[in-house]
Short mmCIF file of C-alpha atoms and ligand atoms in Angstrom, two decimals:
data_model
loop_
_atom_site.label_atom_id
_atom_site.label_comp_id
_atom_site.label_asym_id
_atom_site.label_seq_id
_atom_site.Cartn_x
_atom_site.Cartn_y
_atom_site.Cartn_z
CA MET A 1 107.34 112.47 108.79
CA HIS A 2 109.97 109.76 108.82
CA LEU A 3 110.33 106.38 107.25
CA PRO A 4 109.46 103.87 109.93
CA VAL A 5 112.32 101.58 108.94
CA LEU A 6 113.96 101.13 112.30
CA VAL A 7 110.71 100.83 114.20
CA ILE A 8 109.46 98.06 111.95
CA ALA A 9 112.79 96.24 112.08
CA SER A 10 112.88 96.19 115.85
CA MET A 11 109.25 95.07 116.09
CA LEU A 12 110.01 92.13 113.85
CA ALA A 13 113.08 91.17 115.81
CA ALA A 14 111.07 91.17 119.02
CA THR A 15 108.05 89.20 117.88
CA THR A 16 109.04 86.63 115.30
CA ILE A 17 110.60 83.23 115.74
CA ALA A 18 111.38 81.50 112.48
CA LEU A 19 111.51 77.80 111.79
CA ASP A 20 114.92 76.81 113.08
CA ASN A 21 116.39 74.98 110.08
CA GLY A 22 118.76 77.78 109.11
CA LEU A 23 117.27 78.00 105.59
CA MET A 24 115.92 80.78 103.40
CA LYS A 25 117.19 83.77 105.33
CA THR A 26 116.37 85.61 102.10
CA PRO A 27 113.48 84.63 99.81
CA PRO A 28 114.26 81.44 97.86
CA MET A 29 114.88 81.67 94.11
CA GLY A 30 114.70 79.05 91.42
CA TRP A 31 112.50 77.30 88.90
CA LEU A 32 109.20 75.49 89.51
CA ALA A 33 107.48 73.28 86.97
CA TRP A 34 103.79 73.80 87.71
CA GLU A 35 102.42 76.88 85.94
CA ARG A 36 104.21 76.23 82.66
CA PHE A 37 104.26 72.42 82.45
CA ARG A 38 101.29 71.40 84.66
CA CYS A 39 100.53 67.68 84.54
CA ASP A 40 101.72 66.88 81.04
CA ILE A 41 102.63 63.21 81.38
CA ASP A 42 102.43 62.35 77.69
CA CYS A 43 106.10 61.57 77.16
CA ASP A 44 105.38 59.43 74.09
CA ASN A 45 103.99 62.35 72.12
CA ASP A 46 105.48 65.34 73.94
CA PRO A 47 108.87 64.15 75.21
CA LYS A 48 110.38 67.64 75.54
CA ASN A 49 107.63 69.03 77.74
CA CYS A 50 106.28 66.14 79.76
CA ILE A 51 106.97 65.86 83.51
CA SER A 52 110.07 63.67 83.40
CA GLU A 53 113.62 63.66 84.71
CA LYS A 54 114.71 65.02 81.32
CA LEU A 55 112.70 68.22 81.87
CA PHE A 56 114.33 68.87 85.25
CA MET A 57 117.80 68.02 83.91
CA ASP A 58 117.26 70.44 81.02
CA MET A 59 116.24 73.19 83.45
CA ALA A 60 119.21 72.44 85.72
CA ASP A 61 121.47 72.80 82.68
CA ARG A 62 119.92 76.12 81.76
CA LEU A 63 120.06 77.47 85.34
CA SER A 64 123.73 76.59 85.59
CA GLU A 65 124.80 77.64 82.08
CA ASP A 66 122.74 80.75 81.36
CA GLY A 67 123.71 82.93 84.29
CA TRP A 68 120.76 82.13 86.59
CA ARG A 69 122.56 80.23 89.33
CA GLU A 70 125.07 83.04 90.00
CA LEU A 71 122.16 85.41 90.58
CA GLY A 72 120.62 83.11 93.18
CA TYR A 73 118.18 81.03 91.13
CA VAL A 74 119.29 77.70 92.60
CA TYR A 75 116.17 75.62 93.23
CA VAL A 76 114.97 73.17 90.58
CA ASN A 77 111.53 72.26 91.85
CA ILE A 78 109.30 69.36 90.90
CA ASP A 79 105.55 69.86 91.34
CA ASP A 80 102.66 67.39 91.06
CA CYS A 81 102.57 64.32 88.76
CA TRP A 82 106.08 63.02 89.39
CA ALA A 83 105.06 59.96 91.40
CA SER A 84 104.06 56.46 90.49
CA LYS A 85 100.39 55.76 91.24
CA THR A 86 101.47 53.08 93.69
CA ARG A 87 103.88 52.98 96.61
CA ASP A 88 106.72 50.43 96.60
CA GLU A 89 106.68 47.13 98.50
CA LYS A 90 107.97 48.91 101.64
CA GLY A 91 105.20 51.50 101.47
CA ARG A 92 107.43 54.31 100.19
CA LEU A 93 106.60 56.83 97.49
CA GLN A 94 108.42 56.16 94.25
CA ALA A 95 108.87 58.18 91.08
CA ASP A 96 107.04 57.12 87.92
CA PRO A 97 109.44 54.47 86.56
CA LYS A 98 108.88 55.37 82.93
CA ARG A 99 109.26 59.12 83.21
CA PHE A 100 111.95 59.08 85.95
CA PRO A 101 113.94 55.91 85.12
CA GLY A 102 116.93 57.07 87.19
CA GLY A 103 114.78 57.88 90.25
CA ILE A 104 114.76 61.03 92.35
CA LYS A 105 118.04 60.37 94.15
CA LYS A 106 119.94 60.28 90.88
CA LEU A 107 118.17 63.43 89.72
CA ALA A 108 119.18 65.12 92.99
CA ARG A 109 122.80 64.19 92.29
CA TYR A 110 122.55 65.67 88.78
CA VAL A 111 121.16 68.90 90.20
CA HIS A 112 123.69 69.07 93.06
CA ASP A 113 126.59 68.48 90.66
CA ARG A 114 125.58 71.75 89.02
CA GLY A 115 125.57 73.71 92.27
CA LEU A 116 121.77 73.66 92.46
CA LYS A 117 119.14 72.30 94.86
CA LEU A 118 116.22 69.96 94.24
CA GLY A 119 112.67 70.55 95.47
CA ILE A 120 109.88 67.98 95.50
CA TYR A 121 106.10 68.05 95.94
CA GLY A 122 103.78 66.22 98.29
CA ASP A 123 100.22 66.59 99.53
CA MET A 124 98.72 66.38 103.00
CA GLY A 125 95.62 64.53 101.78
CA THR A 126 94.91 61.04 100.57
CA TYR A 127 95.72 62.14 97.01
CA THR A 128 97.65 65.00 95.44
CA CYS A 129 95.58 67.58 93.57
CA MET A 130 96.08 65.61 90.33
CA GLY A 131 95.28 62.25 91.92
CA TYR A 132 98.73 60.83 92.72
CA PRO A 133 99.44 59.25 96.13
CA GLY A 134 99.25 61.80 98.94
CA THR A 135 101.05 61.96 102.27
CA PRO A 136 98.26 61.85 104.86
CA LEU A 137 98.95 61.79 108.60
CA ASP A 138 100.01 58.16 108.81
CA LYS A 139 102.50 58.52 105.93
CA ILE A 140 104.24 61.72 107.04
CA LYS A 141 107.18 60.11 108.80
CA ILE A 142 108.01 57.62 106.10
CA ASP A 143 107.69 60.15 103.28
CA ALA A 144 109.81 62.78 105.05
CA GLN A 145 112.48 60.12 105.50
CA THR A 146 112.21 59.06 101.84
CA PHE A 147 112.70 62.67 100.69
CA ALA A 148 115.74 62.98 102.98
CA ASP A 149 117.13 59.65 101.73
CA TRP A 150 116.86 61.02 98.20
CA ASP A 151 118.86 64.15 99.22
CA VAL A 152 115.97 66.46 98.43
CA ASP A 153 116.40 70.09 99.57
CA MET A 154 112.86 71.41 99.67
CA LEU A 155 109.28 70.18 100.01
CA LYS A 156 106.14 71.89 98.76
CA TYR A 157 103.32 70.34 100.79
CA ASP A 158 99.95 70.87 99.12
CA GLY A 159 96.54 70.42 100.72
CA CYS A 160 94.09 68.80 98.30
CA TYR A 161 91.92 65.95 99.65
CA SER A 162 92.54 66.84 103.29
CA ASN A 163 90.22 68.52 105.78
CA GLU A 164 90.88 71.28 108.32
CA THR A 165 91.40 68.94 111.26
CA GLU A 166 93.92 66.90 109.34
CA GLN A 167 95.74 70.02 108.13
CA GLU A 168 95.99 71.37 111.67
CA LYS A 169 97.80 68.20 112.66
CA GLY A 170 99.61 67.44 109.43
CA TYR A 171 101.43 70.66 108.62
CA PRO A 172 103.18 70.92 112.02
CA LEU A 173 103.81 67.16 112.01
CA MET A 174 105.57 67.31 108.63
CA SER A 175 107.73 70.15 109.95
CA LYS A 176 108.81 67.94 112.85
CA ALA A 177 109.31 64.93 110.60
CA LEU A 178 111.55 66.87 108.20
CA ASN A 179 113.58 68.14 111.14
CA ALA A 180 113.89 64.62 112.54
CA THR A 181 115.53 63.38 109.35
CA GLY A 182 118.55 65.56 110.19
CA ARG A 183 118.68 66.89 106.64
CA PRO A 184 117.93 70.62 106.24
CA ILE A 185 114.87 70.58 103.97
CA ALA A 186 113.11 73.86 103.25
CA TYR A 187 109.39 73.60 103.87
CA SER A 188 106.68 75.29 101.80
CA CYS A 189 103.20 75.01 103.29
CA SER A 190 100.07 75.44 101.19
CA TRP A 191 98.00 75.34 104.40
CA PRO A 192 96.85 78.98 104.58
CA ALA A 193 95.70 78.89 100.95
CA TYR A 194 93.21 76.21 102.01
CA GLN A 195 91.99 78.35 104.95
CA GLY A 196 91.31 81.59 103.09
CA GLY A 197 94.70 83.07 103.97
CA LEU A 198 93.55 85.28 106.85
CA PRO A 199 93.11 85.22 110.62
CA PRO A 200 91.37 84.03 112.67
CA LYS A 201 91.52 80.80 110.66
CA VAL A 202 95.17 81.30 109.76
CA ASN A 203 97.70 81.77 112.56
CA TYR A 204 100.74 83.44 110.99
CA THR A 205 102.75 83.21 114.21
CA GLU A 206 102.43 79.46 114.08
CA LEU A 207 103.18 79.30 110.34
CA GLY A 208 106.41 81.24 110.86
CA MET A 209 107.46 78.68 113.45
CA ILE A 210 106.85 75.63 111.27
CA CYS A 211 107.28 76.69 107.60
CA ASN A 212 109.87 78.62 105.58
CA LEU A 213 107.25 79.89 103.14
CA TRP A 214 103.55 79.53 102.59
CA ARG A 215 101.09 79.99 99.80
CA ASN A 216 98.14 82.00 101.07
CA TYR A 217 96.11 82.62 97.92
CA GLY A 218 95.00 80.82 94.75
CA ASP A 219 97.30 79.49 92.03
CA ILE A 220 98.73 81.96 89.56
CA GLN A 221 97.66 81.54 85.92
CA ASP A 222 99.36 82.83 82.80
CA SER A 223 97.49 86.13 82.58
CA TRP A 224 97.70 89.76 83.67
CA ASP A 225 94.28 89.40 85.37
CA SER A 226 95.71 86.67 87.55
CA VAL A 227 98.78 88.74 88.45
CA GLN A 228 96.55 91.71 89.33
CA SER A 229 94.23 89.62 91.48
CA ILE A 230 97.21 88.41 93.52
CA ILE A 231 98.59 91.95 93.89
CA ASP A 232 95.14 93.13 95.01
CA TRP A 233 94.75 90.39 97.57
CA VAL A 234 98.24 90.76 99.06
CA PHE A 235 98.20 94.54 99.37
CA ASN A 236 94.55 94.74 100.48
CA ASN A 237 95.64 92.48 103.34
CA GLN A 238 99.07 94.00 103.92
CA ASP A 239 98.43 94.81 107.58
CA VAL A 240 98.11 91.07 108.24
CA LEU A 241 100.72 89.79 105.79
CA VAL A 242 103.60 92.26 106.15
CA PRO A 243 104.30 91.42 109.82
CA ALA A 244 104.16 87.68 109.01
CA ALA A 245 107.25 87.84 106.77
CA ALA A 246 110.82 87.87 108.04
CA PRO A 247 114.09 86.05 107.30
CA GLY A 248 113.36 82.32 107.07
CA MET A 249 109.58 82.82 106.75
CA TRP A 250 107.92 84.27 103.68
CA ASN A 251 104.51 84.90 102.18
CA ASP A 252 104.47 83.20 98.79
CA PRO A 253 102.28 84.95 96.17
CA ASP A 254 103.16 82.11 93.77
CA MET A 255 105.36 81.78 90.69
CA LEU A 256 106.76 84.37 88.30
CA ILE A 257 105.14 83.89 84.90
CA VAL A 258 107.54 86.26 83.14
CA GLY A 259 108.74 84.49 79.99
CA ASP A 260 105.44 82.74 79.30
CA PHE A 261 102.57 83.85 77.05
CA GLY A 262 100.32 86.05 79.16
CA LEU A 263 102.30 89.20 79.99
CA SER A 264 103.60 92.11 77.95
CA MET A 265 107.10 93.42 78.71
CA ASP A 266 105.62 96.21 80.87
CA GLN A 267 103.49 93.71 82.78
CA SER A 268 106.54 91.47 83.18
CA ARG A 269 108.50 94.32 84.74
CA ALA A 270 105.49 95.02 86.96
CA GLN A 271 105.41 91.44 88.21
CA MET A 272 109.15 91.40 88.88
CA ALA A 273 109.02 94.79 90.62
CA LEU A 274 106.08 93.97 92.88
CA TRP A 275 107.40 90.48 93.72
CA ALA A 276 110.61 92.25 94.84
CA ILE A 277 108.58 94.70 96.96
CA MET A 278 106.69 91.75 98.50
CA ALA A 279 109.91 89.95 99.49
CA ALA A 280 108.36 87.08 97.56
CA PRO A 281 110.04 83.80 96.70
CA LEU A 282 111.20 84.10 93.08
CA PHE A 283 110.29 80.79 91.48
CA VAL A 284 110.06 81.22 87.73
CA SER A 285 107.78 78.84 85.85
CA ASN A 286 108.65 79.10 82.20
CA ASP A 287 110.69 77.30 79.57
CA LEU A 288 114.28 78.37 80.19
CA ARG A 289 115.29 76.63 76.93
CA THR A 290 113.33 79.05 74.77
CA ILE A 291 112.88 82.18 76.93
CA SER A 292 113.21 85.51 75.10
CA SER A 293 116.13 87.75 75.95
CA GLY A 294 113.68 90.47 77.01
CA ALA A 295 112.06 88.24 79.64
CA GLN A 296 115.45 86.87 80.71
CA ASN A 297 116.80 90.40 81.23
CA ILE A 298 113.86 91.28 83.47
CA LEU A 299 114.23 88.13 85.58
CA GLN A 300 118.01 88.58 85.74
CA ASN A 301 117.86 92.27 86.73
CA LYS A 302 120.49 92.49 89.46
CA LEU A 303 119.06 95.50 91.23
CA ALA A 304 115.53 94.06 91.36
CA ILE A 305 117.00 90.81 92.70
CA SER A 306 119.07 92.61 95.34
CA ILE A 307 115.95 94.47 96.49
CA ASN A 308 114.06 91.18 96.67
CA GLN A 309 116.97 89.63 98.60
CA ASP A 310 117.49 92.46 101.07
CA PRO A 311 118.80 90.90 104.30
CA LEU A 312 116.38 92.78 106.59
CA GLY A 313 113.57 90.80 104.99
CA ILE A 314 110.89 93.44 105.56
CA GLN A 315 107.98 93.00 103.17
CA GLY A 316 106.90 96.23 101.46
CA ARG A 317 103.55 98.00 101.36
CA ARG A 318 101.29 100.00 99.11
CA ILE A 319 101.50 103.56 100.42
CA VAL A 320 99.43 105.47 97.84
CA LYS A 321 96.34 104.56 95.82
CA GLU A 322 95.29 107.46 93.60
CA LYS A 323 91.94 107.97 91.91
CA SER A 324 93.96 108.22 88.70
CA ARG A 325 94.74 104.48 89.18
CA ILE A 326 98.38 105.17 89.98
CA GLU A 327 99.71 103.35 93.02
CA VAL A 328 102.96 103.74 94.93
CA TYR A 329 104.69 100.92 96.79
CA LEU A 330 107.54 101.15 99.27
CA ARG A 331 109.91 98.59 100.72
CA PRO A 332 112.38 99.58 103.46
CA LEU A 333 115.83 98.11 102.85
CA SER A 334 118.99 97.68 104.89
CA ASN A 335 121.40 100.62 105.30
CA ASN A 336 118.44 103.02 105.37
CA ALA A 337 117.92 102.52 101.67
CA SER A 338 114.50 101.83 100.18
CA ALA A 339 112.74 100.77 97.02
CA LEU A 340 109.80 102.56 95.43
CA VAL A 341 107.49 101.30 92.72
CA PHE A 342 105.16 103.56 90.80
CA PHE A 343 102.51 101.30 89.25
CA SER A 344 99.90 102.26 86.69
CA ARG A 345 96.65 100.31 86.49
CA ARG A 346 95.64 102.45 83.54
CA THR A 347 95.24 101.04 80.06
CA ASP A 348 95.26 104.23 77.99
CA MET A 349 98.68 105.84 77.64
CA PRO A 350 101.79 106.63 79.67
CA TYR A 351 100.71 108.66 82.69
CA ARG A 352 102.80 111.53 84.01
CA TYR A 353 102.59 111.25 87.78
CA LYS A 354 103.80 114.18 89.84
CA THR A 355 104.83 113.88 93.48
CA SER A 356 107.83 114.41 95.74
CA LEU A 357 109.68 112.24 98.21
CA GLY A 358 108.46 114.58 100.92
CA LYS A 359 104.85 113.89 99.95
CA LEU A 360 105.68 110.19 100.21
CA ASN A 361 106.87 110.88 103.79
CA PHE A 362 110.58 110.37 103.16
CA THR A 363 112.95 111.93 105.69
CA THR A 364 114.38 115.34 104.88
CA GLY A 365 117.54 115.04 102.84
CA ILE A 366 118.83 114.29 99.41
CA TYR A 367 118.66 110.89 97.81
CA LYS A 368 120.60 109.14 95.11
CA ILE A 369 118.10 107.33 92.95
CA THR A 370 118.76 104.47 90.56
CA ASP A 371 116.08 103.45 88.09
CA VAL A 372 116.00 99.65 88.41
CA PHE A 373 115.15 98.92 84.78
CA THR A 374 117.29 101.58 83.05
CA TYR A 375 120.11 101.96 85.61
CA LYS A 376 119.98 105.73 85.17
CA THR A 377 120.79 107.69 88.29
CA GLU A 378 119.66 111.02 89.68
CA VAL A 379 120.05 113.03 92.82
CA LEU A 380 116.80 114.25 94.31
CA LYS A 381 115.92 116.43 97.26
CA ASP A 382 112.94 115.37 99.38
CA SER A 383 111.11 118.65 98.76
CA THR A 384 111.58 118.69 94.98
CA ASP A 385 108.58 117.78 92.89
CA PHE A 386 109.30 115.29 90.13
CA VAL A 387 107.34 113.60 87.38
CA VAL A 388 107.55 109.93 86.43
CA SER A 389 106.00 108.64 83.24
CA ILE A 390 104.46 105.22 83.90
CA ASN A 391 103.39 103.01 81.00
CA PRO A 392 99.92 101.43 81.03
CA THR A 393 99.97 98.31 83.25
CA GLY A 394 103.62 99.06 83.86
CA VAL A 395 105.95 100.31 86.56
CA VAL A 396 108.78 102.66 87.26
CA MET A 397 110.97 101.20 89.98
CA TRP A 398 113.58 103.08 91.99
CA TYR A 399 116.29 102.12 94.41
CA LEU A 400 116.91 105.01 96.80
CA SER A 401 120.06 105.38 98.86
CA ALA A 402 119.94 106.50 102.49
CA PRO A 403 119.15 110.20 102.80
CA ALA A 404 122.17 112.45 102.99
CA LYS A 405 122.11 115.75 104.84
CA LEU A 406 121.42 118.73 102.65
CA ASN A 407 124.95 119.51 101.59
CA PRO A 408 125.64 121.95 98.76
CA ARG A 409 128.61 119.89 97.59
CA LEU A 410 126.34 116.91 97.05
CA LEU A 411 123.70 119.00 95.36
CA PHE A 412 126.30 120.22 92.90
CA ASN A 413 128.29 117.07 92.75
CA HIS A 414 131.04 116.48 90.27
CA ASP A 415 130.02 113.09 89.00
CA LYS A 416 129.30 113.84 85.37
CA HIS A 417 126.76 111.02 85.15
CA GLN A 418 124.52 112.84 87.56
CA ARG A 419 122.74 116.02 86.67
CA PRO A 420 123.28 118.64 89.40
CA VAL A 421 120.09 119.45 91.25
CA HIS A 422 119.65 123.17 91.69
CA ARG A 423 117.89 124.61 94.65
CA ASP A 424 115.67 126.63 92.32
CA ASP A 425 114.21 123.31 91.21
CA GLU A 426 112.25 123.25 94.42
CA LYS A 427 109.84 125.66 92.83
CA ASN A 428 109.33 123.72 89.62
CA ALA A 429 108.58 120.11 88.97
CA ILE A 430 111.53 118.54 87.19
CA PRO A 431 110.87 115.74 84.75
CA LEU A 432 113.49 113.10 85.47
CA VAL A 433 115.58 112.01 82.52
CA PHE A 434 114.66 108.35 82.84
CA LEU A 435 111.14 108.85 81.54
C1 LIG B 501 115.86 70.78 114.04
O1 LIG B 501 115.37 71.67 115.03
C2 LIG B 501 116.36 72.06 115.98
C3 LIG B 501 115.69 72.83 117.09
O2 LIG B 501 114.75 73.74 116.63
C4 LIG B 501 117.44 72.83 115.27
O3 LIG B 501 118.43 73.24 116.16
C5 LIG B 501 118.02 71.97 114.18
O4 LIG B 501 118.99 72.71 113.43
C6 LIG B 501 116.94 71.46 113.24
N1 LIG B 501 117.53 70.52 112.30
C7 LIG B 501 117.19 70.47 111.01
C8 LIG B 501 117.88 69.45 110.19
O5 LIG B 501 116.34 71.20 110.51
C1 LIG B 502 88.44 64.88 108.67
O1 LIG B 502 88.81 63.62 108.22
C2 LIG B 502 88.91 62.65 109.27
C3 LIG B 502 89.42 61.37 108.68
O2 LIG B 502 90.80 61.51 108.42
C4 LIG B 502 87.54 62.43 109.91
O3 LIG B 502 87.66 61.52 110.97
C5 LIG B 502 87.06 63.78 110.42
O4 LIG B 502 85.73 63.61 110.91
C6 LIG B 502 87.07 64.83 109.33
N1 LIG B 502 86.78 66.11 109.94
C7 LIG B 502 86.04 67.02 109.35
C8 LIG B 502 85.86 68.30 110.09
O5 LIG B 502 85.50 66.83 108.27
C1 LIG B 503 99.02 81.21 117.26
O1 LIG B 503 100.07 80.29 117.41
C2 LIG B 503 100.96 80.63 118.45
C3 LIG B 503 102.13 79.66 118.39
O2 LIG B 503 101.68 78.36 118.34
C4 LIG B 503 100.23 80.58 119.79
O3 LIG B 503 101.10 80.93 120.84
C5 LIG B 503 99.06 81.54 119.73
O4 LIG B 503 98.29 81.43 120.91
C6 LIG B 503 98.18 81.28 118.52
N1 LIG B 503 97.23 82.35 118.41
C7 LIG B 503 95.94 82.13 118.32
C8 LIG B 503 95.08 83.33 118.17
O5 LIG B 503 95.48 81.01 118.32
C1 LIG B 504 119.95 105.02 109.52
O1 LIG B 504 119.38 106.26 109.94
C2 LIG B 504 119.39 106.47 111.33
C3 LIG B 504 118.71 107.80 111.63
O2 LIG B 504 117.50 107.93 110.95
C4 LIG B 504 120.81 106.46 111.84
O3 LIG B 504 120.81 106.58 113.26
C5 LIG B 504 121.51 105.18 111.44
O4 LIG B 504 122.85 105.22 111.79
C6 LIG B 504 121.41 104.94 109.95
N1 LIG B 504 121.94 103.63 109.62
C7 LIG B 504 122.73 103.43 108.58
C8 LIG B 504 123.21 102.01 108.39
O5 LIG B 504 123.03 104.30 107.80
C1 LIG B 505 102.24 110.55 105.23
O1 LIG B 505 101.94 110.78 106.60
C2 LIG B 505 100.66 111.34 106.84
C3 LIG B 505 100.57 111.68 108.31
O2 LIG B 505 100.90 110.58 109.11
C4 LIG B 505 99.61 110.34 106.40
O3 LIG B 505 98.32 110.86 106.59
C5 LIG B 505 99.82 110.00 104.94
O4 LIG B 505 98.92 108.99 104.53
C6 LIG B 505 101.24 109.53 104.67
N1 LIG B 505 101.44 109.36 103.27
C7 LIG B 505 102.12 108.33 102.77
C8 LIG B 505 102.27 108.30 101.30
O5 LIG B 505 102.61 107.45 103.45
#
C-alpha cells in the first residue's frame, strides 16, 4: 500500500480554481478578537479589555515584539462590535468614535508600520450578530470601498440577520465588490456555517472560487468539549471537506483557544496539532499580553507551524479510529514528507499504542521521524512495530521525512543523535525514546 500523496495532489490541481486575488496560498495566521474579548464595550470600567483601538494596538505590539510576526502570525483581526450604531452622513460605516477615536484607517497604519495586516468584520444581514449595522445587499459596494479606503487587508463576512436567498446573492457579490476596489483583501465567508456546512446546500466548488476561507461549523468556545465537537464534525465529514481545501481556499474550523482558560497543556498541543493537520487558518484568540510561556511555546512551535503551512495545501485526514479511543491522523506534505498525529480521547492514563508505519500504509522504506513537541528524532523502518505513549486528551505528533530505500548505511547511521535501528528490531516492538 502506498501513500496517495501524488494522486491527491494531481486531483486537486485538476479540479480546483481558487479565488484569484493572489492571497493566502498557505493558511492565514494571526490574532482574532472574538473568542477571548467578545463584545466587551465597557471601556469606562474595563479599559484594558474592551473592544477599542487600544486593544488592537496592544496586540499588534505583542505580535511584532514577542516573536509572533516572524513565524507568520501577521493578521490583527477585529471582530464584531467595532462600529458605531449609525452610518455617517454619506451612508458609510464608521468606527465607534469613543472606542476608536483615531478611526480604522489610522489603526491600519499602526498595524502596517509593524509589518502586520489588519482584518475587519462585517455581516451580510441587516445587523451584525451583536446588533451593529450590517452590510446587506444594497450596502455591499459602498462598504467594500470603505474597507479598501481604510487600507484593510481582510474581511470576515458573517451571516446573522440574513436569509438563504440573500446569502446566495450577497457572498458572491461581496467577493466581486472587494475585487473591484483594486485592493487585495482576503475574504472569509461565514456562509456555509449558516447552511449546515454540507452539500447539497453548500457548494464548495463555488466557495473556493469566491472566498479565501470559510467557516463551516459553529463558533468555538473556551472548552475542550467545544474543541472535540469541531474535530468530530470536521473529520466525520472529511470526504467532503478535504477536497474543498487548497492553496488560497481553506476550511476554517475557527480560532485557536490555546492560552485561554479552557484547555490543559495536553489539550492545547492537541488543538495545535490537529489544526496543523487540517491546514486550518491559525487565528489565536487570547490575551497576548499575559499568555503563559507554555501556551506561547505551543503556538510558536516551528515544526507544527511548518506542517500547517505546507505549500501543497492538502488537508489531512483521520486514518484510524480504534475501539481503545486512540485515533491516528495523517497529512501528506511536500517533498514526500508527511505528518502523523496520534490522538487519545481517553481520560484515564497515558496509553501505550502499538502499531507500525506499514500498518498505517506507509510505503516500504525507512523514515526519519521528528517528534514535533520534543524535537527528538528517530529512524524507523516501515515494518518495525513501535509504541507511542499518548497522554489522556493529548497527542503525539510526528514529522516524517520521505521514505529512503532500505540501505544498511542509513540503518546504522553515524549521527550520534539517532539511535541505530537494528534489523532484529523487526521482531520486537521498540518503545521510542520520546515517550
Ligand atoms: C480581481 O480579479 C481578477 C480576475 O480574477 C484578478 O486578476 C485580479 O488580480 C483581482 N484583483 C484583486 C484586487 O483582487
Ligand atoms: C429573504 O429576505 C428578502 C428581503 O430581503 C425577502 O424578500 C425574501 O422573501 C426572503 N426570502 C426568504 C426565503 O425568506
Ligand atoms: C457549484 O458551483 C459551481 C461553480 O459555480 C457550478 O459550476 C456547479 O454547477 C455547482 N454545483 C452544483 C451542484 O450546484
Ligand atoms: C516522491 O516519491 C515519488 C515516488 O513515490 C518519486 O517519484 C518522487 O520523485 C518523489 N519526490 C520527491 C520530491 O522526493
Ligand atoms: C490500509 O489499506 C487497506 C487496504 O486498502 C485499508 O483497508 C486500510 O483501512 C488502510 N489503513 C489505513 C490506516 O489507512
